[in-house]
């Protein structure tokens, strides 16, 4: 039974097959992200020659890369013909699911940061050399090297950011199994609509029935028997449950394709 769900050799063969089949798409996607990233860095240096703060650039670029990479999961589901071919590949649904999830998480949290630092610093140095040559400077201008330092300083803040990021990733990943066309746009619109409706409902309830909640989160916490740390743990636990639910839902949507 376990052999039918996951087999190391079969999973390795499927991973190799997926890389060989989709290497051109992955290459074009990587090249596109690198070109866009280089353009952003050069543009920042052009409009401000003393630009030395790369936190905004790295943060925005990482968010955009996250949206593109995660929303490109299960590319075979974009067409009926490729979906049928995907389902006929001799590998279990769990192996296909694990490959799509972990290949994108690896690309996002390992490959993207390394490429951003490498490409970013090479671009900065080349720009300084070209700038010195054009303006006949004795030596290239010094620019602060780029570092991938977007995590909060506190441990609690880092954990909260990671869990929140995983929650967004799980939503986008589940969306790729639900929507055939434009899964990124449709997932964002759907989740945004749900969030807007819930927020409007909560605001209506607090305004009409419990106006003391309008004092903000601090006022609500003070009116309860829990402190801020306890509420933070409850929120993180809720997000963790939501992540597990989203990933489980994505897996069962994958199995549903077989029907």
mmCIF file with all atom_site columns, N, CA, C and O in Angstrom, residues 93-147:
data_model
loop_
_atom_site.group_PDB
_atom_site.id
_atom_site.type_symbol
_atom_site.label_atom_id
_atom_site.label_alt_id
_atom_site.label_comp_id
_atom_site.label_asym_id
_atom_site.label_entity_id
_atom_site.label_seq_id
_atom_site.pdbx_PDB_ins_code
_atom_site.Cartn_x
_atom_site.Cartn_y
_atom_site.Cartn_z
_atom_site.occupancy
_atom_site.B_iso_or_equiv
_atom_site.pdbx_formal_charge
_atom_site.auth_seq_id
_atom_site.auth_comp_id
_atom_site.auth_asym_id
_atom_site.auth_atom_id
_atom_site.pdbx_PDB_model_num
ATOM 1   N N  . UNK A 1 93  ? -0.432 10.149 -7.370  1.00 0.00 ? 93  UNK A N  1
ATOM 2   C CA . UNK A 1 93  ? -0.851 11.539 -7.184  1.00 0.00 ? 93  UNK A CA 1
ATOM 3   C C  . UNK A 1 93  ? -0.049 12.219 -6.079  1.00 0.00 ? 93  UNK A C  1
ATOM 4   O O  . UNK A 1 93  ? 0.272  13.406 -6.165  1.00 0.00 ? 93  UNK A O  1
ATOM 5   N N  . UNK A 1 94  ? 0.276  11.455 -5.049  1.00 0.00 ? 94  UNK A N  1
ATOM 6   C CA . UNK A 1 94  ? 1.038  12.020 -3.941  1.00 0.00 ? 94  UNK A CA 1
ATOM 7   C C  . UNK A 1 94  ? 2.436  12.421 -4.400  1.00 0.00 ? 94  UNK A C  1
ATOM 8   O O  . UNK A 1 94  ? 2.949  13.475 -3.996  1.00 0.00 ? 94  UNK A O  1
ATOM 9   N N  . UNK A 1 95  ? 3.063  11.617 -5.246  1.00 0.00 ? 95  UNK A N  1
ATOM 10  C CA . UNK A 1 95  ? 4.398  11.934 -5.764  1.00 0.00 ? 95  UNK A CA 1
ATOM 11  C C  . UNK A 1 95  ? 4.352  13.173 -6.652  1.00 0.00 ? 95  UNK A C  1
ATOM 12  O O  . UNK A 1 95  ? 5.241  14.032 -6.578  1.00 0.00 ? 95  UNK A O  1
ATOM 13  N N  . UNK A 1 96  ? 3.329  13.273 -7.493  1.00 0.00 ? 96  UNK A N  1
ATOM 14  C CA . UNK A 1 96  ? 3.182  14.460 -8.342  1.00 0.00 ? 96  UNK A CA 1
ATOM 15  C C  . UNK A 1 96  ? 2.939  15.709 -7.504  1.00 0.00 ? 96  UNK A C  1
ATOM 16  O O  . UNK A 1 96  ? 3.492  16.784 -7.778  1.00 0.00 ? 96  UNK A O  1
ATOM 17  N N  . UNK A 1 97  ? 2.125  15.538 -6.476  1.00 0.00 ? 97  UNK A N  1
ATOM 18  C CA . UNK A 1 97  ? 1.813  16.651 -5.577  1.00 0.00 ? 97  UNK A CA 1
ATOM 19  C C  . UNK A 1 97  ? 3.066  17.115 -4.832  1.00 0.00 ? 97  UNK A C  1
ATOM 20  O O  . UNK A 1 97  ? 3.356  18.315 -4.764  1.00 0.00 ? 97  UNK A O  1
ATOM 21  N N  . UNK A 1 98  ? 3.798  16.161 -4.269  1.00 0.00 ? 98  UNK A N  1
ATOM 22  C CA . UNK A 1 98  ? 5.011  16.496 -3.514  1.00 0.00 ? 98  UNK A CA 1
ATOM 23  C C  . UNK A 1 98  ? 6.038  17.182 -4.412  1.00 0.00 ? 98  UNK A C  1
ATOM 24  O O  . UNK A 1 98  ? 6.707  18.142 -4.005  1.00 0.00 ? 98  UNK A O  1
ATOM 25  N N  . UNK A 1 99  ? 6.180  16.688 -5.638  1.00 0.00 ? 99  UNK A N  1
ATOM 26  C CA . UNK A 1 99  ? 7.146  17.291 -6.556  1.00 0.00 ? 99  UNK A CA 1
ATOM 27  C C  . UNK A 1 99  ? 6.782  18.750 -6.841  1.00 0.00 ? 99  UNK A C  1
ATOM 28  O O  . UNK A 1 99  ? 7.648  19.638 -6.785  1.00 0.00 ? 99  UNK A O  1
ATOM 29  N N  . UNK A 1 100 ? 5.508  18.995 -7.174  1.00 0.00 ? 100 UNK A N  1
ATOM 30  C CA . UNK A 1 100 ? 5.088  20.359 -7.500  1.00 0.00 ? 100 UNK A CA 1
ATOM 31  C C  . UNK A 1 100 ? 5.272  21.292 -6.308  1.00 0.00 ? 100 UNK A C  1
ATOM 32  O O  . UNK A 1 100 ? 5.724  22.437 -6.467  1.00 0.00 ? 100 UNK A O  1
ATOM 33  N N  . UNK A 1 101 ? 4.939  20.821 -5.118  1.00 0.00 ? 101 UNK A N  1
ATOM 34  C CA . UNK A 1 101 ? 5.023  21.675 -3.933  1.00 0.00 ? 101 UNK A CA 1
ATOM 35  C C  . UNK A 1 101 ? 6.470  21.954 -3.538  1.00 0.00 ? 101 UNK A C  1
ATOM 36  O O  . UNK A 1 101 ? 6.876  23.114 -3.408  1.00 0.00 ? 101 UNK A O  1
ATOM 37  N N  . UNK A 1 102 ? 7.265  20.903 -3.380  1.00 0.00 ? 102 UNK A N  1
ATOM 38  C CA . UNK A 1 102 ? 8.618  21.082 -2.857  1.00 0.00 ? 102 UNK A CA 1
ATOM 39  C C  . UNK A 1 102 ? 9.579  21.651 -3.902  1.00 0.00 ? 102 UNK A C  1
ATOM 40  O O  . UNK A 1 102 ? 10.546 22.325 -3.540  1.00 0.00 ? 102 UNK A O  1
ATOM 41  N N  . UNK A 1 103 ? 9.338  21.400 -5.182  1.00 0.00 ? 103 UNK A N  1
ATOM 42  C CA . UNK A 1 103 ? 10.197 22.002 -6.196  1.00 0.00 ? 103 UNK A CA 1
ATOM 43  C C  . UNK A 1 103 ? 10.034 23.519 -6.203  1.00 0.00 ? 103 UNK A C  1
ATOM 44  O O  . UNK A 1 103 ? 11.012 24.264 -6.370  1.00 0.00 ? 103 UNK A O  1
ATOM 45  N N  . UNK A 1 104 ? 8.815  23.980 -5.975  1.00 0.00 ? 104 UNK A N  1
ATOM 46  C CA . UNK A 1 104 ? 8.575  25.416 -5.952  1.00 0.00 ? 104 UNK A CA 1
ATOM 47  C C  . UNK A 1 104 ? 9.017  26.065 -4.640  1.00 0.00 ? 104 UNK A C  1
ATOM 48  O O  . UNK A 1 104 ? 9.520  27.196 -4.641  1.00 0.00 ? 104 UNK A O  1
ATOM 49  N N  . UNK A 1 105 ? 8.856  25.369 -3.548  1.00 0.00 ? 105 UNK A N  1
ATOM 50  C CA . UNK A 1 105 ? 9.357  25.898 -2.284  1.00 0.00 ? 105 UNK A CA 1
ATOM 51  C C  . UNK A 1 105 ? 10.883 25.970 -2.302  1.00 0.00 ? 105 UNK A C  1
ATOM 52  O O  . UNK A 1 105 ? 11.473 26.930 -1.782  1.00 0.00 ? 105 UNK A O  1
ATOM 53  N N  . UNK A 1 106 ? 11.525 24.967 -2.890  1.00 0.00 ? 106 UNK A N  1
ATOM 54  C CA . UNK A 1 106 ? 12.992 24.983 -3.003  1.00 0.00 ? 106 UNK A CA 1
ATOM 55  C C  . UNK A 1 106 ? 13.451 26.133 -3.887  1.00 0.00 ? 106 UNK A C  1
ATOM 56  O O  . UNK A 1 106 ? 14.409 26.849 -3.543  1.00 0.00 ? 106 UNK A O  1
ATOM 57  N N  . UNK A 1 107 ? 12.774 26.315 -5.017  1.00 0.00 ? 107 UNK A N  1
ATOM 58  C CA . UNK A 1 107 ? 13.130 27.416 -5.918  1.00 0.00 ? 107 UNK A CA 1
ATOM 59  C C  . UNK A 1 107 ? 12.941 28.758 -5.228  1.00 0.00 ? 107 UNK A C  1
ATOM 60  O O  . UNK A 1 107 ? 13.765 29.671 -5.372  1.00 0.00 ? 107 UNK A O  1
ATOM 61  N N  . UNK A 1 108 ? 11.875 28.857 -4.441  1.00 0.00 ? 108 UNK A N  1
ATOM 62  C CA . UNK A 1 108 ? 11.526 30.132 -3.829  1.00 0.00 ? 108 UNK A CA 1
ATOM 63  C C  . UNK A 1 108 ? 12.441 30.504 -2.675  1.00 0.00 ? 108 UNK A C  1
ATOM 64  O O  . UNK A 1 108 ? 12.875 31.654 -2.548  1.00 0.00 ? 108 UNK A O  1
ATOM 65  N N  . UNK A 1 109 ? 12.752 29.536 -1.809  1.00 0.00 ? 109 UNK A N  1
ATOM 66  C CA . UNK A 1 109 ? 13.492 29.852 -0.592  1.00 0.00 ? 109 UNK A CA 1
ATOM 67  C C  . UNK A 1 109 ? 14.985 29.542 -0.676  1.00 0.00 ? 109 UNK A C  1
ATOM 68  O O  . UNK A 1 109 ? 15.732 29.889 0.239   1.00 0.00 ? 109 UNK A O  1
ATOM 69  N N  . UNK A 1 110 ? 15.428 28.896 -1.758  1.00 0.00 ? 110 UNK A N  1
ATOM 70  C CA . UNK A 1 110 ? 16.857 28.604 -1.930  1.00 0.00 ? 110 UNK A CA 1
ATOM 71  C C  . UNK A 1 110 ? 17.392 29.270 -3.194  1.00 0.00 ? 110 UNK A C  1
ATOM 72  O O  . UNK A 1 110 ? 18.318 30.093 -3.133  1.00 0.00 ? 110 UNK A O  1
ATOM 73  N N  . UNK A 1 111 ? 16.821 28.916 -4.342  1.00 0.00 ? 111 UNK A N  1
ATOM 74  C CA . UNK A 1 111 ? 17.348 29.396 -5.614  1.00 0.00 ? 111 UNK A CA 1
ATOM 75  C C  . UNK A 1 111 ? 17.154 30.903 -5.784  1.00 0.00 ? 111 UNK A C  1
ATOM 76  O O  . UNK A 1 111 ? 18.094 31.613 -6.173  1.00 0.00 ? 111 UNK A O  1
ATOM 77  N N  . UNK A 1 112 ? 15.955 31.396 -5.520  1.00 0.00 ? 112 UNK A N  1
ATOM 78  C CA . UNK A 1 112 ? 15.665 32.825 -5.727  1.00 0.00 ? 112 UNK A CA 1
ATOM 79  C C  . UNK A 1 112 ? 16.557 33.726 -4.859  1.00 0.00 ? 112 UNK A C  1
ATOM 80  O O  . UNK A 1 112 ? 17.158 34.678 -5.376  1.00 0.00 ? 112 UNK A O  1
ATOM 81  N N  . UNK A 1 113 ? 16.674 33.485 -3.537  1.00 0.00 ? 113 UNK A N  1
ATOM 82  C CA . UNK A 1 113 ? 17.566 34.355 -2.750  1.00 0.00 ? 113 UNK A CA 1
ATOM 83  C C  . UNK A 1 113 ? 19.018 34.331 -3.227  1.00 0.00 ? 113 UNK A C  1
ATOM 84  O O  . UNK A 1 113 ? 19.673 35.386 -3.295  1.00 0.00 ? 113 UNK A O  1
ATOM 85  N N  . UNK A 1 114 ? 19.539 33.135 -3.566  1.00 0.00 ? 114 UNK A N  1
ATOM 86  C CA . UNK A 1 114 ? 20.921 33.044 -4.044  1.00 0.00 ? 114 UNK A CA 1
ATOM 87  C C  . UNK A 1 114 ? 21.108 33.801 -5.352  1.00 0.00 ? 114 UNK A C  1
ATOM 88  O O  . UNK A 1 114 ? 22.094 34.535 -5.530  1.00 0.00 ? 114 UNK A O  1
ATOM 89  N N  . UNK A 1 115 ? 20.157 33.644 -6.282  1.00 0.00 ? 115 UNK A N  1
ATOM 90  C CA . UNK A 1 115 ? 20.251 34.332 -7.565  1.00 0.00 ? 115 UNK A CA 1
ATOM 91  C C  . UNK A 1 115 ? 20.112 35.839 -7.393  1.00 0.00 ? 115 UNK A C  1
ATOM 92  O O  . UNK A 1 115 ? 20.780 36.618 -8.083  1.00 0.00 ? 115 UNK A O  1
ATOM 93  N N  . UNK A 1 116 ? 19.251 36.254 -6.477  1.00 0.00 ? 116 UNK A N  1
ATOM 94  C CA . UNK A 1 116 ? 19.079 37.693 -6.250  1.00 0.00 ? 116 UNK A CA 1
ATOM 95  C C  . UNK A 1 116 ? 20.364 38.327 -5.737  1.00 0.00 ? 116 UNK A C  1
ATOM 96  O O  . UNK A 1 116 ? 20.759 39.415 -6.170  1.00 0.00 ? 116 UNK A O  1
ATOM 97  N N  . UNK A 1 117 ? 21.033 37.654 -4.803  1.00 0.00 ? 117 UNK A N  1
ATOM 98  C CA . UNK A 1 117 ? 22.287 38.183 -4.256  1.00 0.00 ? 117 UNK A CA 1
ATOM 99  C C  . UNK A 1 117 ? 23.376 38.169 -5.321  1.00 0.00 ? 117 UNK A C  1
ATOM 100 O O  . UNK A 1 117 ? 24.086 39.171 -5.514  1.00 0.00 ? 117 UNK A O  1
ATOM 101 N N  . UNK A 1 118 ? 23.515 37.051 -6.041  1.00 0.00 ? 118 UNK A N  1
ATOM 102 C CA . UNK A 1 118 ? 24.564 36.920 -7.044  1.00 0.00 ? 118 UNK A CA 1
ATOM 103 C C  . UNK A 1 118 ? 24.360 37.898 -8.193  1.00 0.00 ? 118 UNK A C  1
ATOM 104 O O  . UNK A 1 118 ? 25.261 38.698 -8.524  1.00 0.00 ? 118 UNK A O  1
ATOM 105 N N  . UNK A 1 119 ? 23.183 37.856 -8.806  1.00 0.00 ? 119 UNK A N  1
ATOM 106 C CA . UNK A 1 119 ? 22.900 38.733 -9.946  1.00 0.00 ? 119 UNK A CA 1
ATOM 107 C C  . UNK A 1 119 ? 22.891 40.191 -9.516  1.00 0.00 ? 119 UNK A C  1
ATOM 108 O O  . UNK A 1 119 ? 23.396 41.071 -10.231 1.00 0.00 ? 119 UNK A O  1
ATOM 109 N N  . UNK A 1 120 ? 22.334 40.465 -8.337  1.00 0.00 ? 120 UNK A N  1
ATOM 110 C CA . UNK A 1 120 ? 22.264 41.839 -7.860  1.00 0.00 ? 120 UNK A CA 1
ATOM 111 C C  . UNK A 1 120 ? 23.633 42.465 -7.663  1.00 0.00 ? 120 UNK A C  1
ATOM 112 O O  . UNK A 1 120 ? 23.900 43.578 -8.121  1.00 0.00 ? 120 UNK A O  1
ATOM 113 N N  . UNK A 1 121 ? 24.540 41.750 -7.000  1.00 0.00 ? 121 UNK A N  1
ATOM 114 C CA . UNK A 1 121 ? 25.872 42.298 -6.740  1.00 0.00 ? 121 UNK A CA 1
ATOM 115 C C  . UNK A 1 121 ? 26.713 42.418 -8.009  1.00 0.00 ? 121 UNK A C  1
ATOM 116 O O  . UNK A 1 121 ? 27.487 43.366 -8.165  1.00 0.00 ? 121 UNK A O  1
ATOM 117 N N  . UNK A 1 122 ? 26.559 41.457 -8.938  1.00 0.00 ? 122 UNK A N  1
ATOM 118 C CA . UNK A 1 122 ? 27.258 41.569 -10.223 1.00 0.00 ? 122 UNK A CA 1
ATOM 119 C C  . UNK A 1 122 ? 26.759 42.790 -10.982 1.00 0.00 ? 122 UNK A C  1
ATOM 120 O O  . UNK A 1 122 ? 27.552 43.552 -11.568 1.00 0.00 ? 122 UNK A O  1
ATOM 121 N N  . UNK A 1 123 ? 25.441 43.014 -10.976 1.00 0.00 ? 123 UNK A N  1
ATOM 122 C CA . UNK A 1 123 ? 24.863 44.176 -11.665 1.00 0.00 ? 123 UNK A CA 1
ATOM 123 C C  . UNK A 1 123 ? 25.356 45.479 -11.055 1.00 0.00 ? 123 UNK A C  1
ATOM 124 O O  . UNK A 1 123 ? 25.699 46.428 -11.767 1.00 0.00 ? 123 UNK A O  1
ATOM 125 N N  . UNK A 1 124 ? 25.414 45.525 -9.719  1.00 0.00 ? 124 UNK A N  1
ATOM 126 C CA . UNK A 1 124 ? 25.872 46.743 -9.041  1.00 0.00 ? 124 UNK A CA 1
ATOM 127 C C  . UNK A 1 124 ? 27.332 47.037 -9.383  1.00 0.00 ? 124 UNK A C  1
ATOM 128 O O  . UNK A 1 124 ? 27.708 48.185 -9.679  1.00 0.00 ? 124 UNK A O  1
ATOM 129 N N  . UNK A 1 125 ? 28.173 46.013 -9.370  1.00 0.00 ? 125 UNK A N  1
ATOM 130 C CA . UNK A 1 125 ? 29.591 46.210 -9.680  1.00 0.00 ? 125 UNK A CA 1
ATOM 131 C C  . UNK A 1 125 ? 29.795 46.623 -11.141 1.00 0.00 ? 125 UNK A C  1
ATOM 132 O O  . UNK A 1 125 ? 30.598 47.526 -11.434 1.00 0.00 ? 125 UNK A O  1
ATOM 133 N N  . UNK A 1 126 ? 29.083 45.980 -12.052 1.00 0.00 ? 126 UNK A N  1
ATOM 134 C CA . UNK A 1 126 ? 29.196 46.346 -13.468 1.00 0.00 ? 126 UNK A CA 1
ATOM 135 C C  . UNK A 1 126 ? 28.714 47.771 -13.705 1.00 0.00 ? 126 UNK A C  1
ATOM 136 O O  . UNK A 1 126 ? 29.310 48.512 -14.491 1.00 0.00 ? 126 UNK A O  1
ATOM 137 N N  . UNK A 1 127 ? 27.639 48.140 -13.034 1.00 0.00 ? 127 UNK A N  1
ATOM 138 C CA . UNK A 1 127 ? 27.135 49.512 -13.174 1.00 0.00 ? 127 UNK A CA 1
ATOM 139 C C  . UNK A 1 127 ? 28.169 50.518 -12.676 1.00 0.00 ? 127 UNK A C  1
ATOM 140 O O  . UNK A 1 127 ? 28.378 51.572 -13.303 1.00 0.00 ? 127 UNK A O  1
ATOM 141 N N  . UNK A 1 128 ? 28.821 50.196 -11.552 1.00 0.00 ? 128 UNK A N  1
ATOM 142 C CA . UNK A 1 128 ? 29.844 51.105 -11.016 1.00 0.00 ? 128 UNK A CA 1
ATOM 143 C C  . UNK A 1 128 ? 31.031 51.224 -11.971 1.00 0.00 ? 128 UNK A C  1
ATOM 144 O O  . UNK A 1 128 ? 31.579 52.322 -12.166 1.00 0.00 ? 128 UNK A O  1
ATOM 145 N N  . UNK A 1 129 ? 31.432 50.109 -12.595 1.00 0.00 ? 129 UNK A N  1
ATOM 146 C CA . UNK A 1 129 ? 32.554 50.132 -13.550 1.00 0.00 ? 129 UNK A CA 1
ATOM 147 C C  . UNK A 1 129 ? 32.193 50.944 -14.795 1.00 0.00 ? 129 UNK A C  1
ATOM 148 O O  . UNK A 1 129 ? 32.990 51.779 -15.266 1.00 0.00 ? 129 UNK A O  1
ATOM 149 N N  . UNK A 1 130 ? 31.017 50.716 -15.334 1.00 0.00 ? 130 UNK A N  1
ATOM 150 C CA . UNK A 1 130 ? 30.572 51.454 -16.530 1.00 0.00 ? 130 UNK A CA 1
ATOM 151 C C  . UNK A 1 130 ? 30.424 52.934 -16.209 1.00 0.00 ? 130 UNK A C  1
ATOM 152 O O  . UNK A 1 130 ? 30.801 53.803 -17.005 1.00 0.00 ? 130 UNK A O  1
ATOM 153 N N  . UNK A 1 131 ? 29.884 53.240 -15.018 1.00 0.00 ? 131 UNK A N  1
ATOM 154 C CA . UNK A 1 131 ? 29.719 54.629 -14.591 1.00 0.00 ? 131 UNK A CA 1
ATOM 155 C C  . UNK A 1 131 ? 31.078 55.323 -14.480 1.00 0.00 ? 131 UNK A C  1
ATOM 156 O O  . UNK A 1 131 ? 31.238 56.475 -14.921 1.00 0.00 ? 131 UNK A O  1
ATOM 157 N N  . UNK A 1 132 ? 32.063 54.633 -13.914 1.00 0.00 ? 132 UNK A N  1
ATOM 158 C CA . UNK A 1 132 ? 33.394 55.224 -13.781 1.00 0.00 ? 132 UNK A CA 1
ATOM 159 C C  . UNK A 1 132 ? 34.033 55.466 -15.143 1.00 0.00 ? 132 UNK A C  1
ATOM 160 O O  . UNK A 1 132 ? 34.719 56.475 -15.354 1.00 0.00 ? 132 UNK A O  1
ATOM 161 N N  . UNK A 1 133 ? 33.801 54.544 -16.078 1.00 0.00 ? 133 UNK A N  1
ATOM 162 C CA . UNK A 1 133 ? 34.355 54.704 -17.423 1.00 0.00 ? 133 UNK A CA 1
ATOM 163 C C  . UNK A 1 133 ? 33.710 55.872 -18.167 1.00 0.00 ? 133 UNK A C  1
ATOM 164 O O  . UNK A 1 133 ? 34.404 56.651 -18.830 1.00 0.00 ? 133 UNK A O  1
ATOM 165 N N  . UNK A 1 134 ? 32.409 56.014 -18.048 1.00 0.00 ? 134 UNK A N  1
ATOM 166 C CA . UNK A 1 134 ? 31.695 57.076 -18.764 1.00 0.00 ? 134 UNK A CA 1
ATOM 167 C C  . UNK A 1 134 ? 32.020 58.451 -18.208 1.00 0.00 ? 134 UNK A C  1
ATOM 168 O O  . UNK A 1 134 ? 32.099 59.432 -18.950 1.00 0.00 ? 134 UNK A O  1
ATOM 169 N N  . UNK A 1 135 ? 32.191 58.546 -16.889 1.00 0.00 ? 135 UNK A N  1
ATOM 170 C CA . UNK A 1 135 ? 32.432 59.847 -16.250 1.00 0.00 ? 135 UNK A CA 1
ATOM 171 C C  . UNK A 1 135 ? 33.907 60.073 -15.925 1.00 0.00 ? 135 UNK A C  1
ATOM 172 O O  . UNK A 1 135 ? 34.236 61.042 -15.241 1.00 0.00 ? 135 UNK A O  1
ATOM 173 N N  . UNK A 1 136 ? 34.780 59.172 -16.438 1.00 0.00 ? 136 UNK A N  1
ATOM 174 C CA . UNK A 1 136 ? 36.219 59.311 -16.270 1.00 0.00 ? 136 UNK A CA 1
ATOM 175 C C  . UNK A 1 136 ? 36.619 59.441 -14.795 1.00 0.00 ? 136 UNK A C  1
ATOM 176 O O  . UNK A 1 136 ? 37.419 60.308 -14.411 1.00 0.00 ? 136 UNK A O  1
ATOM 177 N N  . UNK A 1 137 ? 36.045 58.583 -13.969 1.00 0.00 ? 137 UNK A N  1
ATOM 178 C CA . UNK A 1 137 ? 36.379 58.582 -12.550 1.00 0.00 ? 137 UNK A CA 1
ATOM 179 C C  . UNK A 1 137 ? 37.660 57.777 -12.326 1.00 0.00 ? 137 UNK A C  1
ATOM 180 O O  . UNK A 1 137 ? 37.974 56.853 -13.073 1.00 0.00 ? 137 UNK A O  1
ATOM 181 N N  . UNK A 1 138 ? 38.410 58.139 -11.295 1.00 0.00 ? 138 UNK A N  1
ATOM 182 C CA . UNK A 1 138 ? 39.651 57.430 -11.009 1.00 0.00 ? 138 UNK A CA 1
ATOM 183 C C  . UNK A 1 138 ? 39.387 55.997 -10.572 1.00 0.00 ? 138 UNK A C  1
ATOM 184 O O  . UNK A 1 138 ? 40.176 55.090 -10.862 1.00 0.00 ? 138 UNK A O  1
ATOM 185 N N  . UNK A 1 139 ? 38.289 55.783 -9.862  1.00 0.00 ? 139 UNK A N  1
ATOM 186 C CA . UNK A 1 139 ? 37.910 54.444 -9.442  1.00 0.00 ? 139 UNK A CA 1
ATOM 187 C C  . UNK A 1 139 ? 36.384 54.367 -9.361  1.00 0.00 ? 139 UNK A C  1
ATOM 188 O O  . UNK A 1 139 ? 35.713 55.392 -9.209  1.00 0.00 ? 139 UNK A O  1
ATOM 189 N N  . UNK A 1 140 ? 35.825 53.177 -9.484  1.00 0.00 ? 140 UNK A N  1
ATOM 190 C CA . UNK A 1 140 ? 34.360 53.039 -9.460  1.00 0.00 ? 140 UNK A CA 1
ATOM 191 C C  . UNK A 1 140 ? 33.779 53.506 -8.130  1.00 0.00 ? 140 UNK A C  1
ATOM 192 O O  . UNK A 1 140 ? 34.397 53.379 -7.075  1.00 0.00 ? 140 UNK A O  1
ATOM 193 N N  . UNK A 1 141 ? 32.598 54.076 -8.205  1.00 0.00 ? 141 UNK A N  1
ATOM 194 C CA . UNK A 1 141 ? 31.891 54.497 -7.003  1.00 0.00 ? 141 UNK A CA 1
ATOM 195 C C  . UNK A 1 141 ? 31.537 53.268 -6.154  1.00 0.00 ? 141 UNK A C  1
ATOM 196 O O  . UNK A 1 141 ? 31.206 52.213 -6.689  1.00 0.00 ? 141 UNK A O  1
ATOM 197 N N  . UNK A 1 142 ? 31.577 53.432 -4.840  1.00 0.00 ? 142 UNK A N  1
ATOM 198 C CA . UNK A 1 142 ? 31.222 52.328 -3.962  1.00 0.00 ? 142 UNK A CA 1
ATOM 199 C C  . UNK A 1 142 ? 29.717 52.320 -3.699  1.00 0.00 ? 142 UNK A C  1
ATOM 200 O O  . UNK A 1 142 ? 29.132 53.347 -3.343  1.00 0.00 ? 142 UNK A O  1
ATOM 201 N N  . UNK A 1 143 ? 29.106 51.168 -3.916  1.00 0.00 ? 143 UNK A N  1
ATOM 202 C CA . UNK A 1 143 ? 27.698 50.958 -3.574  1.00 0.00 ? 143 UNK A CA 1
ATOM 203 C C  . UNK A 1 143 ? 27.608 49.822 -2.562  1.00 0.00 ? 143 UNK A C  1
ATOM 204 O O  . UNK A 1 143 ? 28.353 48.846 -2.644  1.00 0.00 ? 143 UNK A O  1
ATOM 205 N N  . UNK A 1 144 ? 26.690 49.960 -1.639  1.00 0.00 ? 144 UNK A N  1
ATOM 206 C CA . UNK A 1 144 ? 26.510 48.922 -0.634  1.00 0.00 ? 144 UNK A CA 1
ATOM 207 C C  . UNK A 1 144 ? 26.129 47.600 -1.290  1.00 0.00 ? 144 UNK A C  1
ATOM 208 O O  . UNK A 1 144 ? 25.188 47.562 -2.091  1.00 0.00 ? 144 UNK A O  1
ATOM 209 N N  . UNK A 1 145 ? 26.842 46.517 -0.999  1.00 0.00 ? 145 UNK A N  1
ATOM 210 C CA . UNK A 1 145 ? 26.478 45.213 -1.590  1.00 0.00 ? 145 UNK A CA 1
ATOM 211 C C  . UNK A 1 145 ? 25.068 44.794 -1.185  1.00 0.00 ? 145 UNK A C  1
ATOM 212 O O  . UNK A 1 145 ? 24.585 45.128 -0.103  1.00 0.00 ? 145 UNK A O  1
ATOM 213 N N  . UNK A 1 146 ? 24.445 44.086 -2.063  1.00 0.00 ? 146 UNK A N  1
ATOM 214 C CA . UNK A 1 146 ? 23.072 43.635 -1.824  1.00 0.00 ? 146 UNK A CA 1
ATOM 215 C C  . UNK A 1 146 ? 23.083 42.414 -0.920  1.00 0.00 ? 146 UNK A C  1
ATOM 216 O O  . UNK A 1 146 ? 23.897 41.503 -1.104  1.00 0.00 ? 146 UNK A O  1
ATOM 217 N N  . UNK A 1 147 ? 22.214 42.392 0.049   1.00 0.00 ? 147 UNK A N  1
ATOM 218 C CA . UNK A 1 147 ? 22.052 41.232 0.933   1.00 0.00 ? 147 UNK A CA 1
ATOM 219 C C  . UNK A 1 147 ? 20.573 40.915 1.050   1.00 0.00 ? 147 UNK A C  1
ATOM 220 O O  . UNK A 1 147 ? 19.731 41.818 0.989   1.00 0.00 ? 147 UNK A O  1
#
